[in-house]
Tab-separated table of C-alpha atoms in Angstrom:
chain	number	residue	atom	x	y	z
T	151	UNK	CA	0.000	0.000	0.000
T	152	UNK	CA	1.309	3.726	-1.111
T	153	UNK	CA	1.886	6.018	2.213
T	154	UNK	CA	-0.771	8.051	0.743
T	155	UNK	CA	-3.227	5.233	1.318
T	156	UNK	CA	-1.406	4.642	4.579
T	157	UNK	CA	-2.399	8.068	5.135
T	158	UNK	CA	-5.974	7.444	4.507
T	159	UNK	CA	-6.298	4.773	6.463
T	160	UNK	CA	-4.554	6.551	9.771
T	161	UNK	CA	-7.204	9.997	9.265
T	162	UNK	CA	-10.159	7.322	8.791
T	163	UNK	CA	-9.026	6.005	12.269
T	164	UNK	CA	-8.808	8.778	14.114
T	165	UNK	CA	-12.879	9.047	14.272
T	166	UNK	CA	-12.756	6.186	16.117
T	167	UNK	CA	-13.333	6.971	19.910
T	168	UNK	CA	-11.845	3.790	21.109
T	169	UNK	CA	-8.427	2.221	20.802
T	170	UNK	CA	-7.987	0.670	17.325
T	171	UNK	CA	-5.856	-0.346	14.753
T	172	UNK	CA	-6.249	-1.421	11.181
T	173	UNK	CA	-4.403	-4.701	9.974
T	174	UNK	CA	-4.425	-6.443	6.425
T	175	UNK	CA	-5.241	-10.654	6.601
T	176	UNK	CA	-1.706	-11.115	7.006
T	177	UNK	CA	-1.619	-9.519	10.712
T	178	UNK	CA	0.028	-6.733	9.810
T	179	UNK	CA	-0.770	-3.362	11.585
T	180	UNK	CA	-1.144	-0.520	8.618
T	181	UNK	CA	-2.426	2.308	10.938
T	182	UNK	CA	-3.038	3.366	15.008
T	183	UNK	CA	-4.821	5.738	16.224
T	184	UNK	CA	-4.057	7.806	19.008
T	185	UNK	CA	-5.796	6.281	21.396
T	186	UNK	CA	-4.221	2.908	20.930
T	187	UNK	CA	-0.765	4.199	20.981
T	188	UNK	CA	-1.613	5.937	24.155
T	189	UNK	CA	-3.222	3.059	26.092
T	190	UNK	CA	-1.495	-0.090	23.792
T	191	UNK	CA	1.339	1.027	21.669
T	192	UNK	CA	3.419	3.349	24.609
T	193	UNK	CA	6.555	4.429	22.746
T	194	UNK	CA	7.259	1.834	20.356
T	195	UNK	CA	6.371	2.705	16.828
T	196	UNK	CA	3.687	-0.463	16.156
T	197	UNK	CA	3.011	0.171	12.240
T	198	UNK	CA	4.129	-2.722	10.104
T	199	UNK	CA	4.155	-4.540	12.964
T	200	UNK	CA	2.021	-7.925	13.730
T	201	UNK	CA	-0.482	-7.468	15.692
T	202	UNK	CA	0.390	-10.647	17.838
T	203	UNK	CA	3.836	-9.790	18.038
T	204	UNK	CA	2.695	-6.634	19.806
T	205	UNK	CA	-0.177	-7.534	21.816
T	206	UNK	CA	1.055	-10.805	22.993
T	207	UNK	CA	5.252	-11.056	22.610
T	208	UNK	CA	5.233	-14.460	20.617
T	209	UNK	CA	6.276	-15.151	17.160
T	210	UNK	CA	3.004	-16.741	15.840
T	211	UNK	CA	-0.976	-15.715	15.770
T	212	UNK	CA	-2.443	-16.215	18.960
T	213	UNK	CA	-4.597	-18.969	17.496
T	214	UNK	CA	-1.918	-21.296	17.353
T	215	UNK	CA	-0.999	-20.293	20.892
T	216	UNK	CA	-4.166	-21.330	22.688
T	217	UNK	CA	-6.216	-18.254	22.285
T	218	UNK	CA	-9.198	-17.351	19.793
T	219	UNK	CA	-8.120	-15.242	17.348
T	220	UNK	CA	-10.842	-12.560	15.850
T	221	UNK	CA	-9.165	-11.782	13.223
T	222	UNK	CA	-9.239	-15.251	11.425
T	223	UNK	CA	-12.598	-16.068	12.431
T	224	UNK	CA	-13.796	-12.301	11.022
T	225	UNK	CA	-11.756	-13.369	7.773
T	226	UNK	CA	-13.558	-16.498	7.591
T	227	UNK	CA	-16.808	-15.733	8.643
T	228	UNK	CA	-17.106	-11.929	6.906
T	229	UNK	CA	-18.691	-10.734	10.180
T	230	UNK	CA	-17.754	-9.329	13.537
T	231	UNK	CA	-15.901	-11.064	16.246
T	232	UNK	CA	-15.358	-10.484	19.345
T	233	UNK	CA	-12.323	-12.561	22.327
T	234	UNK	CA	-11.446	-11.667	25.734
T	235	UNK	CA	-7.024	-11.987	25.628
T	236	UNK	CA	-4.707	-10.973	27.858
T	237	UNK	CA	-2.870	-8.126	26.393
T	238	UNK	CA	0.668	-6.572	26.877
T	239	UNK	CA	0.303	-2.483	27.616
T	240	UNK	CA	2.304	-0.244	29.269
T	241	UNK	CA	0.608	-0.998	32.529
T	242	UNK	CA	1.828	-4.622	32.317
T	243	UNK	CA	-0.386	-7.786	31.202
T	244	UNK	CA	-4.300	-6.929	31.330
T	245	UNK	CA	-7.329	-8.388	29.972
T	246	UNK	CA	-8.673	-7.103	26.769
T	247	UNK	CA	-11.949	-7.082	25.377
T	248	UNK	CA	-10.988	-7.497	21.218
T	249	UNK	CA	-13.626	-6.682	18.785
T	250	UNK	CA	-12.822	-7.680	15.050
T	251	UNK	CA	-14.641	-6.286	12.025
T	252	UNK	CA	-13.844	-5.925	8.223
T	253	UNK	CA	-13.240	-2.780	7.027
T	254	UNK	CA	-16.443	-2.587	4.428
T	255	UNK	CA	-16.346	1.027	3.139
T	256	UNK	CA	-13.835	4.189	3.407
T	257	UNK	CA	-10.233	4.421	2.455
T	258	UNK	CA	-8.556	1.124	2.080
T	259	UNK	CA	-11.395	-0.701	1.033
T	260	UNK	CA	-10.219	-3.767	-0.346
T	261	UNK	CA	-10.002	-4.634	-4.208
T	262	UNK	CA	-9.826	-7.627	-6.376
T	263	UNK	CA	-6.016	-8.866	-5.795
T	264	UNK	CA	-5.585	-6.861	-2.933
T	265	UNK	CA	-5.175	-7.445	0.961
T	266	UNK	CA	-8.583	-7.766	2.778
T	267	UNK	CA	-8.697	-5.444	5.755
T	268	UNK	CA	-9.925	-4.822	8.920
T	269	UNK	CA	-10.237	-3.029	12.225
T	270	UNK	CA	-9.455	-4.053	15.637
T	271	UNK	CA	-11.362	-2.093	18.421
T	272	UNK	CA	-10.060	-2.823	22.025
T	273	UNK	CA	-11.425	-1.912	25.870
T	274	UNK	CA	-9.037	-2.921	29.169
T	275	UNK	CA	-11.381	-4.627	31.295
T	276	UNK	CA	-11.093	-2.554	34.601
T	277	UNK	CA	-13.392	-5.124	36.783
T	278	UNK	CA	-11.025	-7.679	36.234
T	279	UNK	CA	-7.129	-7.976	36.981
T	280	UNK	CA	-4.296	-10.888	35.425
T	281	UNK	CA	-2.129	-9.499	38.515
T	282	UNK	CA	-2.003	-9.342	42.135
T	283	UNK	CA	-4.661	-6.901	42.906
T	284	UNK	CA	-6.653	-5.461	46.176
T	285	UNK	CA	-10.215	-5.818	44.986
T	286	UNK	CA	-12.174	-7.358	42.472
T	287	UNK	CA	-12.093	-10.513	40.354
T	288	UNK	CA	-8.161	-12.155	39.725
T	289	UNK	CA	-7.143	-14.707	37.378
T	290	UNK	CA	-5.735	-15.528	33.947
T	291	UNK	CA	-6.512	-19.571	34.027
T	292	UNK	CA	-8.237	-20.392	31.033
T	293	UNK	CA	-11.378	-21.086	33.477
T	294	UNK	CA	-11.260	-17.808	34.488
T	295	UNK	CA	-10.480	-16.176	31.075
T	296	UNK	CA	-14.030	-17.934	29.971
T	297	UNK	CA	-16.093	-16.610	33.165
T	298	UNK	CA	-14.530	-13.321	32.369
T	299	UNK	CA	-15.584	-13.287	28.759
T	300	UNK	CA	-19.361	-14.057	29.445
T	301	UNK	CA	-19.542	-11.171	32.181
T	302	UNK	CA	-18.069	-8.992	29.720
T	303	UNK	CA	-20.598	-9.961	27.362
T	304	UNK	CA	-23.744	-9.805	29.751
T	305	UNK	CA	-22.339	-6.533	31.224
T	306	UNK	CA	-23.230	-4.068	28.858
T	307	UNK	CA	-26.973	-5.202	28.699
T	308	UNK	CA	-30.321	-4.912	31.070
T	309	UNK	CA	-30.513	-9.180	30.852
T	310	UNK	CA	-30.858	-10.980	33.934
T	311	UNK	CA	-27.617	-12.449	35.125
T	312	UNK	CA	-27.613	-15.673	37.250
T	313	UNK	CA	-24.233	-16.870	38.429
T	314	UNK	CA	-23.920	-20.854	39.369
T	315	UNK	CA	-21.346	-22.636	40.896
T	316	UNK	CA	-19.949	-23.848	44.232
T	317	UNK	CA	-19.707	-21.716	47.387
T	318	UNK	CA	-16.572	-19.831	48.049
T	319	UNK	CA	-16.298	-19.025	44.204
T	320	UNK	CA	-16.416	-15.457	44.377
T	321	UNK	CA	-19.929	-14.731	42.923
T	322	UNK	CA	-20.952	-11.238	44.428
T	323	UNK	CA	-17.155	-10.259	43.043
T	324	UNK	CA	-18.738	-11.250	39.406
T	325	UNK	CA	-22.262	-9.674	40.203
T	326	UNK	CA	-20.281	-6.476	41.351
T	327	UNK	CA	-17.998	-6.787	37.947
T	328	UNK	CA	-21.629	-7.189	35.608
T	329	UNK	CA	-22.730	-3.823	37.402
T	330	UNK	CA	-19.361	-2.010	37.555
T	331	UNK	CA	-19.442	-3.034	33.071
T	332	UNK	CA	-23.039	-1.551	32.744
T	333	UNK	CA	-24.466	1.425	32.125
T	334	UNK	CA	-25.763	1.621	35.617
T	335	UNK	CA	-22.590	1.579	36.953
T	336	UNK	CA	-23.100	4.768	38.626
T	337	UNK	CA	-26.287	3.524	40.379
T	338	UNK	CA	-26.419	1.457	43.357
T	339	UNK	CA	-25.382	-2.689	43.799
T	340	UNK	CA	-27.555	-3.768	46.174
T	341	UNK	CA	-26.718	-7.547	47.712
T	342	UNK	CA	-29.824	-9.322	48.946
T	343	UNK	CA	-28.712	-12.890	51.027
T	344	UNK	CA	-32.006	-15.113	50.282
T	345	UNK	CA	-30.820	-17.596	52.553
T	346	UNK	CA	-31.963	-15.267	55.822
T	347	UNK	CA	-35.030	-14.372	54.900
T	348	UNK	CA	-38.339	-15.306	56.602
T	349	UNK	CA	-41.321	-14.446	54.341
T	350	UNK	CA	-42.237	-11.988	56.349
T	351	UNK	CA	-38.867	-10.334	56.184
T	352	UNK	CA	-38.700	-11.200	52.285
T	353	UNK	CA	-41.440	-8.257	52.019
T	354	UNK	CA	-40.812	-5.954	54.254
T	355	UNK	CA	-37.073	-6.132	53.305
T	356	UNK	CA	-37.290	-6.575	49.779
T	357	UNK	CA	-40.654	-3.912	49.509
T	358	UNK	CA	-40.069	-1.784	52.172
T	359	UNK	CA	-42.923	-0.997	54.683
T	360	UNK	CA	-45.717	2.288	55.583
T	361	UNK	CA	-45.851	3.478	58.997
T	362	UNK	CA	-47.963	1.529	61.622
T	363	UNK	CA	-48.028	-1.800	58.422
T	364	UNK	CA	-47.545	-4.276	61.673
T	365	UNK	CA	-46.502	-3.334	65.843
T	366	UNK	CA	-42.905	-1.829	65.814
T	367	UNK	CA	-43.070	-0.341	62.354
T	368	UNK	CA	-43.076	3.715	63.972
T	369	UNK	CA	-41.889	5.277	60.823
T	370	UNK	CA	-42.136	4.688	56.693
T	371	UNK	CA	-39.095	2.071	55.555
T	372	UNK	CA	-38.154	1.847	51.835
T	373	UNK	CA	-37.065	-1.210	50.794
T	374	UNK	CA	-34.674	-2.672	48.855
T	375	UNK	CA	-35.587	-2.549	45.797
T	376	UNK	CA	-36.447	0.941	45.795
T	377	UNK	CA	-33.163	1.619	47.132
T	378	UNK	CA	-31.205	-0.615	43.840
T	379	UNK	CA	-33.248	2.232	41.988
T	380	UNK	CA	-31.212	2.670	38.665
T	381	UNK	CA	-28.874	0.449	39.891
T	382	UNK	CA	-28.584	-3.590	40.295
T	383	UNK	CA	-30.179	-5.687	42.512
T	384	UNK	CA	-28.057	-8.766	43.441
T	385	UNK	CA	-30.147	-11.799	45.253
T	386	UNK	CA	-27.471	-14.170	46.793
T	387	UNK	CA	-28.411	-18.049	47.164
T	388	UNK	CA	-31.973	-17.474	45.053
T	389	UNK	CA	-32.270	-21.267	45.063
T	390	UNK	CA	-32.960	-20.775	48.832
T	391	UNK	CA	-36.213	-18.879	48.709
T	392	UNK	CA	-39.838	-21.245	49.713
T	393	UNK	CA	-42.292	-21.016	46.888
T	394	UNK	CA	-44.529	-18.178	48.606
T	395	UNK	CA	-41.609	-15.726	48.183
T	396	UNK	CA	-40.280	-17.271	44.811
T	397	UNK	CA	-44.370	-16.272	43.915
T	398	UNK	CA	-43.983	-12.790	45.153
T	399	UNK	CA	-40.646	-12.671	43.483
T	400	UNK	CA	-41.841	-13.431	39.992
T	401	UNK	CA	-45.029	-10.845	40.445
T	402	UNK	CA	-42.083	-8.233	40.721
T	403	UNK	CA	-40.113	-9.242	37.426
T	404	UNK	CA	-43.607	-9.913	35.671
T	405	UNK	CA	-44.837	-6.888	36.616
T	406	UNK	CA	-42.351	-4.475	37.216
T	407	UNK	CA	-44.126	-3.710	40.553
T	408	UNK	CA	-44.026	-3.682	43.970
T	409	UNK	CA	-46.194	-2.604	46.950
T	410	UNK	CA	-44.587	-1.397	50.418
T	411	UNK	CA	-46.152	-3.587	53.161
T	412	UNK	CA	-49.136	-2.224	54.601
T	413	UNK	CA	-49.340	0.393	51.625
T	414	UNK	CA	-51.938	0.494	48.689
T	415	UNK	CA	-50.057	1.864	46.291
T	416	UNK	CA	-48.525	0.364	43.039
T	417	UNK	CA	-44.510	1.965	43.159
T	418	UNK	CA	-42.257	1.112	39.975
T	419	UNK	CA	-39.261	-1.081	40.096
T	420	UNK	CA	-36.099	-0.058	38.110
T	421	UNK	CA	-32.796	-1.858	38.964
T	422	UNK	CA	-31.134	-5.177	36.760
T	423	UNK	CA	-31.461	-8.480	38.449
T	424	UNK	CA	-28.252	-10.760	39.062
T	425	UNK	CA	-28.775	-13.932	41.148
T	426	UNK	CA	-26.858	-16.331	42.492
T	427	UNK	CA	-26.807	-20.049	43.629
T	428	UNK	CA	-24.839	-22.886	44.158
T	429	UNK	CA	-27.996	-25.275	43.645
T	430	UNK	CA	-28.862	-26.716	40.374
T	431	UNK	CA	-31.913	-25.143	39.930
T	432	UNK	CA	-33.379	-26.969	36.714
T	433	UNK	CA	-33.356	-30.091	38.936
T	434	UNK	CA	-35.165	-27.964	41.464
T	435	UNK	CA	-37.432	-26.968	39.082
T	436	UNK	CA	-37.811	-31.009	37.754
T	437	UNK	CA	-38.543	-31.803	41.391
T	438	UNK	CA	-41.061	-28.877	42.049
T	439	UNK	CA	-38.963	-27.152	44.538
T	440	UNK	CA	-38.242	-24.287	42.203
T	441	UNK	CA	-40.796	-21.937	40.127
T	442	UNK	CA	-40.209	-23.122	36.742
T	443	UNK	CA	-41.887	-19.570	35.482
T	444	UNK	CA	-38.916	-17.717	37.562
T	445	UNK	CA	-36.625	-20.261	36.468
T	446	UNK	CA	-36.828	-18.349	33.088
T	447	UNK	CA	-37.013	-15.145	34.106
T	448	UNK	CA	-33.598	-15.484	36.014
T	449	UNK	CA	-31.641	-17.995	33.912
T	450	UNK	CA	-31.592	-15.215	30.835
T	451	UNK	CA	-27.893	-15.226	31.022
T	452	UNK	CA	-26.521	-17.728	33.177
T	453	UNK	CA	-22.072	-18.099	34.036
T	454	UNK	CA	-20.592	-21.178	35.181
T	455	UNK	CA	-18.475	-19.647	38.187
T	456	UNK	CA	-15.477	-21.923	38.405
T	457	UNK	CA	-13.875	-23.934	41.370
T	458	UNK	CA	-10.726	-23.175	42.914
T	459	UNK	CA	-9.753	-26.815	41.270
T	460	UNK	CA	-11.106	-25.543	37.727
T	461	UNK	CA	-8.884	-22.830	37.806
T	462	UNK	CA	-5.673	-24.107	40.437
T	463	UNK	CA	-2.815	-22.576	38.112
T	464	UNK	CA	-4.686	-19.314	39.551
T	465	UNK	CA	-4.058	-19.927	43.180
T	466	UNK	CA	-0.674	-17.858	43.723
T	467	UNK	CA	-2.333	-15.098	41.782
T	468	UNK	CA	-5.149	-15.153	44.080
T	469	UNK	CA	-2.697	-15.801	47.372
T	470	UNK	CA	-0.653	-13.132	46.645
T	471	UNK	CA	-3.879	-10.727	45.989
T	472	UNK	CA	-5.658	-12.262	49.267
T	473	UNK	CA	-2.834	-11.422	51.512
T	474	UNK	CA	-2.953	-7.584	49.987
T	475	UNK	CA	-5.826	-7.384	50.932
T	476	UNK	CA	-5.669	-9.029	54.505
T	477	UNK	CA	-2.555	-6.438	55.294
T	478	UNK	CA	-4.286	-3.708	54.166
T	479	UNK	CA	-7.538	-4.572	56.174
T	480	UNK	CA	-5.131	-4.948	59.198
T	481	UNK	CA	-2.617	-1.890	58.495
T	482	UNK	CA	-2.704	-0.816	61.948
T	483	UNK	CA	-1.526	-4.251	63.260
T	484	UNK	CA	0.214	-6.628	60.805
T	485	UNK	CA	3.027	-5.849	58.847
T	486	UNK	CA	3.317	-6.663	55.072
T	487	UNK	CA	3.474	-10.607	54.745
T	488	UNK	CA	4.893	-12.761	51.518
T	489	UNK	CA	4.654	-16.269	50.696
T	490	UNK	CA	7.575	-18.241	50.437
T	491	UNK	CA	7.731	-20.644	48.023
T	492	UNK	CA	7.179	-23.457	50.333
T	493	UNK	CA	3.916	-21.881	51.018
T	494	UNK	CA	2.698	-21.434	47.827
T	495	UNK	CA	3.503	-25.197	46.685
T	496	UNK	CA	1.480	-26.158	49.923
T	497	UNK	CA	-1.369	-23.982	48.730
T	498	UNK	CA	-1.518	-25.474	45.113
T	499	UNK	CA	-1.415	-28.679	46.863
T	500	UNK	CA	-4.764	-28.255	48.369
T	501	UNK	CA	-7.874	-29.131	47.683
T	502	UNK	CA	-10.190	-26.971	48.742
T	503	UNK	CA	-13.903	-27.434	49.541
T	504	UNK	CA	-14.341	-23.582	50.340
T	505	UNK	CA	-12.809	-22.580	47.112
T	506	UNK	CA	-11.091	-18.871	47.603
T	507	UNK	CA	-13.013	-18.153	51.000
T	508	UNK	CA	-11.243	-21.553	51.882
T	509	UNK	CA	-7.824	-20.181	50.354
T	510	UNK	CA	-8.951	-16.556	51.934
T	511	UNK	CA	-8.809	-18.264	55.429
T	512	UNK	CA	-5.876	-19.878	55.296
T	513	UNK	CA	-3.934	-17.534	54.581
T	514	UNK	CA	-5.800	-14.843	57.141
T	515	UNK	CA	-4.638	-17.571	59.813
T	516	UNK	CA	-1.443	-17.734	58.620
T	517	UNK	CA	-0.534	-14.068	58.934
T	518	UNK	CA	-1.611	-14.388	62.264
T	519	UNK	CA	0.490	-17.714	62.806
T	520	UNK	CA	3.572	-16.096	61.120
T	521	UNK	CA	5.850	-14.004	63.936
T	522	UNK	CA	7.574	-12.190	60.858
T	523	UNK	CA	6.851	-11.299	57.617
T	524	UNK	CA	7.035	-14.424	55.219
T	525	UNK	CA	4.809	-17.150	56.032
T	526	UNK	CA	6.153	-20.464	55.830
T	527	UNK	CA	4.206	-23.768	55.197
T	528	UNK	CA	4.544	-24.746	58.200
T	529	UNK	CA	1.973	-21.564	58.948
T	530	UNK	CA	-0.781	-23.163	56.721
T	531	UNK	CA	-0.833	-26.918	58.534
T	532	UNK	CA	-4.316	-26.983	59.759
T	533	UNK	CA	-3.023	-29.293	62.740
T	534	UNK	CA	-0.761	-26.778	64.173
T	535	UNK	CA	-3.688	-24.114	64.269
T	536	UNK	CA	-6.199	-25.065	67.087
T	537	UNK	CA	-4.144	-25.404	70.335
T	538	UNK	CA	-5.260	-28.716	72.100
T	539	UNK	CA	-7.164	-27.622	75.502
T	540	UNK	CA	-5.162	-28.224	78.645
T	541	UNK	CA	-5.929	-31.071	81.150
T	542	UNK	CA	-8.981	-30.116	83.441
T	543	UNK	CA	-9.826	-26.993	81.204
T	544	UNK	CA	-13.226	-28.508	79.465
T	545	UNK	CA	-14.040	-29.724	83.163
T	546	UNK	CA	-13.179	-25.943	84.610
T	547	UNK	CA	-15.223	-24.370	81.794
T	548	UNK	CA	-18.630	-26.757	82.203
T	549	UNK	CA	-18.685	-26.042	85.764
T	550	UNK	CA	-18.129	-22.141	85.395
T	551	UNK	CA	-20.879	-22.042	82.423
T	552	UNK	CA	-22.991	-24.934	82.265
T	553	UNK	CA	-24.814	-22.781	79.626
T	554	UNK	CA	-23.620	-23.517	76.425
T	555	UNK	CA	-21.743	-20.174	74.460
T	556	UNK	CA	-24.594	-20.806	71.447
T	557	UNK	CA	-27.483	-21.514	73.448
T	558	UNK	CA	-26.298	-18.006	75.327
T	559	UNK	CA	-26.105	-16.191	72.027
T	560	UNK	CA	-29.429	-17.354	71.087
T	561	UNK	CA	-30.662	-16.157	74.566
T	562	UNK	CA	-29.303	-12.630	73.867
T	563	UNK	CA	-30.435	-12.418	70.151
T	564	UNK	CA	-33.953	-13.058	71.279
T	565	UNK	CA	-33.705	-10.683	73.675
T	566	UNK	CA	-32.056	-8.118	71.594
T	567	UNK	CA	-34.592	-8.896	68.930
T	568	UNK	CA	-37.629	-8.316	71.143
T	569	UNK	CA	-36.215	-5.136	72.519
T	570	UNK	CA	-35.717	-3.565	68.657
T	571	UNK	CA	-39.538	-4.419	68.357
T	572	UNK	CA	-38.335	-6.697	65.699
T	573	UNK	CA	-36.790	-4.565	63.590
T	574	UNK	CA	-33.782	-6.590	62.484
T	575	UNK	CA	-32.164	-3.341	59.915
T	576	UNK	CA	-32.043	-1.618	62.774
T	577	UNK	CA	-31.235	-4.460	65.098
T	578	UNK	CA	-27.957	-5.168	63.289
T	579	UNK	CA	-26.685	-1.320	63.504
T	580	UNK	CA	-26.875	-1.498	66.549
T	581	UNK	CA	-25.002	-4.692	66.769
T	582	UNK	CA	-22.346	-3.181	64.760
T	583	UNK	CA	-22.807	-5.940	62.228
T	584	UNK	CA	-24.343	-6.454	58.904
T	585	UNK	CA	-27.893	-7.342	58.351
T	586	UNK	CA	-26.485	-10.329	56.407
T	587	UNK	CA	-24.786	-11.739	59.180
T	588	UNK	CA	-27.911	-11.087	61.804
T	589	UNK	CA	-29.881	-12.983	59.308
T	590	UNK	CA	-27.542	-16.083	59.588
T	591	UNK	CA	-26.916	-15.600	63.006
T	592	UNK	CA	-31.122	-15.719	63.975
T	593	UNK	CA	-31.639	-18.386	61.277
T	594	UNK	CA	-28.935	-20.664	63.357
T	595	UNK	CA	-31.038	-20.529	66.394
């Protein structure tokens, strides 16, 4: 191609808002705009270049190196195509979202005998990191990398999002990622745990409640669903819910509806649904334990969430980003730990019925365990962690307290309970704990 057509090519980029380039069928990179070089390029000079060659270091298309290439399947198909790849930039390695698309009109259009060509759009996923990082979703495993790609597509949509797999797998991370990648972003996320909720709570939690609805209720309480208002509204463990609130559910997605309790009034709902379970709901649903009608309205978009042992090539990643997190939590008291390699071999060794809360706590324990800085493997054996009790000490303690610490808790809750009139939101403020945890706390009683 003349540099006058190279010239072309470069001003016809420029309108393009995002970062882009424009390569021929042979990988080549003709033309960047500014954008790319900013965010991809830094202050190497990429034209002529291969696109894999730049992107990922390696000497062949990324198709023959265990990644989907959008390029080839745009030259074969003649349409669109989109991959999620883990991109070299001047920040270090991130995840990219690559969208692939021939170059049908404008300068450089292709001709008979000619190169076809076509232009590569790409966006950093910010929700997600491929290094050590102190919040949101970490990995590069090829498990992870297809999780990732799914949020990344539901994100950008108003479908419902329901996220299955084990507990421990990090799903209200990936219900905070498909809100953080939408366009209500800047509205609230709003985490509903299903598993605490009595029916009557569903409502008056879930719809709010009017002033003088039932004894205790001294004042007009939204609910939350009014307060995910142009935001998301994430329902944790939905696969826990009876069928009286699954019904009540499915009158709110149906309808778009909701009434406080005790009110008359029909309010409208806005806020995109993401739920979460580590049941297999379509056997609930063949066993008549789960709505099949809300089965459908909540399975729009559904991502497998993997296990730690889906994904274990992940686990110093996730280590190394777990004990950030831990020191930074506990800035004021612990110093800032590292894993020898010891401990990370002993970690990878695992199995781990938890998944990362499993991996989360062991390495919490282990800072604790560890009287310097570097903790040692020896610091994550499970035997060494619960002191055996000293002769006569279980004999001491049952005839100092022969009220058991749980039955004592319960005792207190109730009493706690009856003195907030009932009012658990309020109840757990005063606690100084979440209303999540009061609501697994009273349903343990």
């Amino acid at each position: 191609m003349t540099d006058q057509g190279i010239a072309q090519l470069a001003a016809y980029l420029e309108e393009v808002a995002e970062p882009s380039i424009i390569l021929d069928d042979d990988y080549r990179i003709l033309a960047a705009n500014v954008a790319y070089r900013r965010d991809f390029a830094g202050s190497q000079d990429v034209t002529g270049r291969r696109c894999y060659e730049v992107s990922h270091r390696i000497d062949r298309p990324c198709d023959q190196a265990g990644e989907a290439c959008p390029l080839r399947q745009t030259a074969q198909s003649g349409h669109p195509q989109r991959a999620l790849h883990l991109h070299h930039t001047p920040r270090g390695e991130e995840h990219v979202d690559v969208e692939t698309r021939p170059l049908a009109r404008g300068p450089g259009k292709s001709k008979a005998g000619q190169p076809r060509l076509f232009v590569e759009s790409m966006r950093v996923v910010r929700h997600a990191s491929s290094q050590p990082a102190v919040q949101g979703l970490v990995g590069r495993s090829p498990a992870f990398q297809a999780m990732l790609a799914r949020i990344t597509r539901a994100a950008p949509a108003e479908a419902t999002v329901l996220l299955l797999g084990e507990t421990g797998t990090g799903k209200e991370l990936a219900a905070r990622a498909v809100h953080e990648g939408s366009p209500r972003a800047t509205g609230p996320f709003v985490a509903v745990d299903c598993s605490g909720l009595t029916e009557t709570l569903f409502e008056s939690e879930l719809f709010g409640y009017e002033k003088g609805a039932f004894t205790g209720a001294t004042h007009l309480k939204a609910g939350l669903v009014e307060a995910a208002a142009g935001g998301t509204l994430f329902l944790d463990e939905i696969g826990e819910l009876p069928p009286a609130q699954q019904a009540k559910l499915l009158r709110l997605l149906e309808s778009g509806t909701y009434r406080r309790v005790g009110g008359v009034e029909w309010l409208p709902a806005d806020f995109r649904l993401v739920s979460a379970t580590h049941r297999d709901l379509a056997a609930m649903v063949r066993a008549g334990d789960f709505r099949r009608d809300l089965y459908y309205r909540v399975n729009t978009f559904p991502i497998h969430m993997p296990a730690l042992a889906e994904r274990r090539e992940d686990i110093p990643l996730l280590a190394a980003s777990l004990l950030a997190r831990i020191d930074a939590a506990n800035s004021g008291r612990i110093g800032h730990h590292r894993l020898s390699a010891g401990a990370l071999r002993t970690l990878q060794a695992r199995d781990y019925e938890g998944n990362i809360r499993e991996l989360r706590n062991l390495v919490e324990r282990a800072t604790l365990l560890a009287d310097g800085t570097e903790i040692l493997p020896e610091h994550l054996d499970e035997s060494t962690t619960t002191a055996p009790a000293a002769p006569g000490n279980e004999t001491e303690f049952r005839i100092a307290a022969p009220i058991r610490l749980d039955e004592l808790e319960s005792r207190y809750l109730q009493w706690a309970l009856d003195a907030s009139a009932g009012n658990r939101s309020e109840l757990a403020a005063q606690l100084g704990i979440s209303a999540r945890t009061l609501y697994r706390l009273l349903r343990k009683r």
